[in-house]
Coordinates of N, CA and C in Angstrom, one line a residue:
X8 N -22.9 16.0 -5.6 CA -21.8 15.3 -5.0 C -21.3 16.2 -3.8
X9 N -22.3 16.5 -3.2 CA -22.0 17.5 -1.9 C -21.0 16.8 -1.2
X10 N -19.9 17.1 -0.3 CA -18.8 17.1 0.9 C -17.4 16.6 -0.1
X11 N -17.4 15.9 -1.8 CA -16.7 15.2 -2.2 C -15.7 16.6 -3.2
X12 N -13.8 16.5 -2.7 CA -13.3 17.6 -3.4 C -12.3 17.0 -3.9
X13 N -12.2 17.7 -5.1 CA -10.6 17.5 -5.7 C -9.4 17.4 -5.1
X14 N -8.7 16.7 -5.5 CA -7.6 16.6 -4.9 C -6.7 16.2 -6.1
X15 N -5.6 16.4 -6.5 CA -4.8 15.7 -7.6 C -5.5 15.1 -8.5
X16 N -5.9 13.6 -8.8 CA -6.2 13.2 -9.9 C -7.2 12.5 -9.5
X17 N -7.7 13.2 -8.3 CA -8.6 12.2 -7.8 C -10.0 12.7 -6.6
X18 N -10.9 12.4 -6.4 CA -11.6 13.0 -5.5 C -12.2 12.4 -3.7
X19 N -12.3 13.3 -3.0 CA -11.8 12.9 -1.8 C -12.9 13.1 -1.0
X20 N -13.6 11.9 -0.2 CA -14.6 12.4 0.9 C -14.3 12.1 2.4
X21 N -14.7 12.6 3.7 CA -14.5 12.3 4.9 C -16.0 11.9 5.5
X22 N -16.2 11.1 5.7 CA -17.5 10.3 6.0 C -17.0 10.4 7.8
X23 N -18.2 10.7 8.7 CA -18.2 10.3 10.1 C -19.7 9.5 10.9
X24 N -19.4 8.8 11.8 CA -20.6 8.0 12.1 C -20.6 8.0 13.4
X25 N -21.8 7.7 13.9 CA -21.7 7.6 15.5 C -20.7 6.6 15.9
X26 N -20.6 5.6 15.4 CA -19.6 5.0 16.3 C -19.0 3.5 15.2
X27 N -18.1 3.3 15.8 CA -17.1 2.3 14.5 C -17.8 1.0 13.9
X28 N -19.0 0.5 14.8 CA -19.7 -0.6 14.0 C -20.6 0.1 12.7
X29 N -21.4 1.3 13.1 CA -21.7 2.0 11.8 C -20.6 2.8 10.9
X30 N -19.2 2.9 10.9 CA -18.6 3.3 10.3 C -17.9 1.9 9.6
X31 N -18.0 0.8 10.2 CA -17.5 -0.5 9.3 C -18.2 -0.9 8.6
X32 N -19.9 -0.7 9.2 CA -20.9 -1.0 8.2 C -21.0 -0.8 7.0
X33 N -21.2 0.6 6.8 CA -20.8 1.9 5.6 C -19.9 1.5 4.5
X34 N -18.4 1.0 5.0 CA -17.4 0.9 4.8 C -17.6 -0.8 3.7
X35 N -18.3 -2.2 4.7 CA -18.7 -3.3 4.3 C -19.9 -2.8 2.7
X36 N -20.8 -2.5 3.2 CA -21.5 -1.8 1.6 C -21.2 -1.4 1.0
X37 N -19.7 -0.3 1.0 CA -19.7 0.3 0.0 C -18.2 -0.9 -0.6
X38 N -17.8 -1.6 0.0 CA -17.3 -2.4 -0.5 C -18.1 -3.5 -1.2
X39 N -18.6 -4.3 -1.1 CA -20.2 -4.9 -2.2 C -20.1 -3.9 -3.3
X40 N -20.6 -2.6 -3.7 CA -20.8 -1.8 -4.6 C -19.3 -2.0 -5.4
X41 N -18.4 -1.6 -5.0 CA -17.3 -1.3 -5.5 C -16.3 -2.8 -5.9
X42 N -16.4 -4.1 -5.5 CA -16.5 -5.2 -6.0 C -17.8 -5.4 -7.3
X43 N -19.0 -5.1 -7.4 CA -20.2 -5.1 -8.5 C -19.4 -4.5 -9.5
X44 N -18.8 -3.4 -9.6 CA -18.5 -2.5 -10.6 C -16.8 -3.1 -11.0
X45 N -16.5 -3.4 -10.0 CA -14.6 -3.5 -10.4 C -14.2 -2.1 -10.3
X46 N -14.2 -1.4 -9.0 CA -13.9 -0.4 -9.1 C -13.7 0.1 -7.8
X47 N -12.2 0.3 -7.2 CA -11.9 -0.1 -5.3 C -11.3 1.2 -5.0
X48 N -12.0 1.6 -3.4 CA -11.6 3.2 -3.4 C -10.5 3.1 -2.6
X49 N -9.3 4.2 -2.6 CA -8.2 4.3 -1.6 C -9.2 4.8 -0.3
X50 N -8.8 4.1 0.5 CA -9.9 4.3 1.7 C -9.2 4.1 3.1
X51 N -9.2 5.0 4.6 CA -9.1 4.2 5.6 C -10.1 4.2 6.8
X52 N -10.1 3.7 7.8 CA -11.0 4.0 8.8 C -10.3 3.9 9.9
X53 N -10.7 5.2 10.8 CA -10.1 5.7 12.3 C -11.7 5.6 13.3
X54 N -12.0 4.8 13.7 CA -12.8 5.1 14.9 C -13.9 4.8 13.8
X55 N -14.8 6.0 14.3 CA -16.3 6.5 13.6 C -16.1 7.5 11.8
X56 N -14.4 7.5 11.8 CA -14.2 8.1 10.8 C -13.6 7.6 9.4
X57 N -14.3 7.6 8.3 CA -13.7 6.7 6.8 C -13.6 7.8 6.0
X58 N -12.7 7.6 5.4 CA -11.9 8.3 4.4 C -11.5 8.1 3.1
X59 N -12.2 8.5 1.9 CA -12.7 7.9 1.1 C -11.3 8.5 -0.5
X60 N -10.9 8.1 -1.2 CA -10.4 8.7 -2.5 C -10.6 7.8 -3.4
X61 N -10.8 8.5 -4.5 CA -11.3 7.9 -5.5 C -10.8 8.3 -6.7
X62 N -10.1 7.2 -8.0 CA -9.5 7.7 -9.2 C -9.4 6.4 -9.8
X63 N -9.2 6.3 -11.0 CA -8.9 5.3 -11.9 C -7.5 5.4 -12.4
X64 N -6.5 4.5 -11.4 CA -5.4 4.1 -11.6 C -4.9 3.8 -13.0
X65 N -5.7 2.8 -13.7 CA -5.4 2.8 -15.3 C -5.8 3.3 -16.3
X66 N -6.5 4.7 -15.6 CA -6.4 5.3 -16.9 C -6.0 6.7 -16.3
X67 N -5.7 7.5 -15.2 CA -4.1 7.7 -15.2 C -5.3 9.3 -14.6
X68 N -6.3 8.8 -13.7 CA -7.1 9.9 -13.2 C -8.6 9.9 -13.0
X69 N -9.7 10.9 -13.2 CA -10.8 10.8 -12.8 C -11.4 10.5 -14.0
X70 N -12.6 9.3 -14.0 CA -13.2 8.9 -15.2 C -15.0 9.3 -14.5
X71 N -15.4 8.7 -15.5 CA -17.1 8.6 -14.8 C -17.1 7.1 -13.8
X72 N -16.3 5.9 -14.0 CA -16.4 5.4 -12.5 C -16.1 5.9 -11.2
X73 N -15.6 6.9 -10.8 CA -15.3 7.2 -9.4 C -16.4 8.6 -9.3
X74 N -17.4 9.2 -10.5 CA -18.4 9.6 -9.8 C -19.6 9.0 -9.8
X75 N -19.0 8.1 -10.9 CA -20.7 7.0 -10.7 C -19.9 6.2 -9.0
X76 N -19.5 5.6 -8.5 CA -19.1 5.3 -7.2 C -19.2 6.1 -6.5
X77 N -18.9 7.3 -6.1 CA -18.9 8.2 -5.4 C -20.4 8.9 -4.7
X78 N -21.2 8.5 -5.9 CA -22.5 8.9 -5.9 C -23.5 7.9 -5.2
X79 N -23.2 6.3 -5.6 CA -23.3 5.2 -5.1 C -23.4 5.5 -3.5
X80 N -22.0 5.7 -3.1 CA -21.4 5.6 -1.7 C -22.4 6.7 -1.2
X81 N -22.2 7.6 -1.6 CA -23.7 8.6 -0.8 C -25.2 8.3 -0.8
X82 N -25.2 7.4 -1.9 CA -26.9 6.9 -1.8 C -27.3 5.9 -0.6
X83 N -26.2 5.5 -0.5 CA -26.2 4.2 0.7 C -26.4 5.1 2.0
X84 N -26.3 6.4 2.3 CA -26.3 7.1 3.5 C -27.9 8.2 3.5
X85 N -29.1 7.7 2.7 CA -29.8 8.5 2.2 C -31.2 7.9 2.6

């Protein structure tokens, strides 16, 4: 899970792309994935830049869905 770090209760990536149609793209897929699972990242996007956090609000921190997701979101870039 290379570039992805702890933060609080949760883990955090910075994704960048040449330009905002490939960084909405990224963003559109990994939303598909993360509606399949029931499982939605705190996320925003600036430009070519998405900003990814990841935790399980109801169970009160990091579970194996936000590194099975997390792992997801990188395969999509591979």
């Amino acid at each position: 899970m290379q570039g992805w770090i702890f933060v609080n209760d949760g883990i955090e990536k910075d994704y960048k792309f040449k330009d905002f149609v490939q960084a909405f793209g990224f963003m559109s897929s990994c939303a598909i994935l993360a509606e399949k699972v029931n499982h939605h990242p705190e996320w925003s996007n600036v430009y070519n830049n998405v900003s990814v956090r990841l935790t399980t609000h109801d169970e009160g921190g990091l579970t194996d869905k936000d590194f099975d997701l997390a792992l997801a979101f990188d395969a999509l870039l591979s």
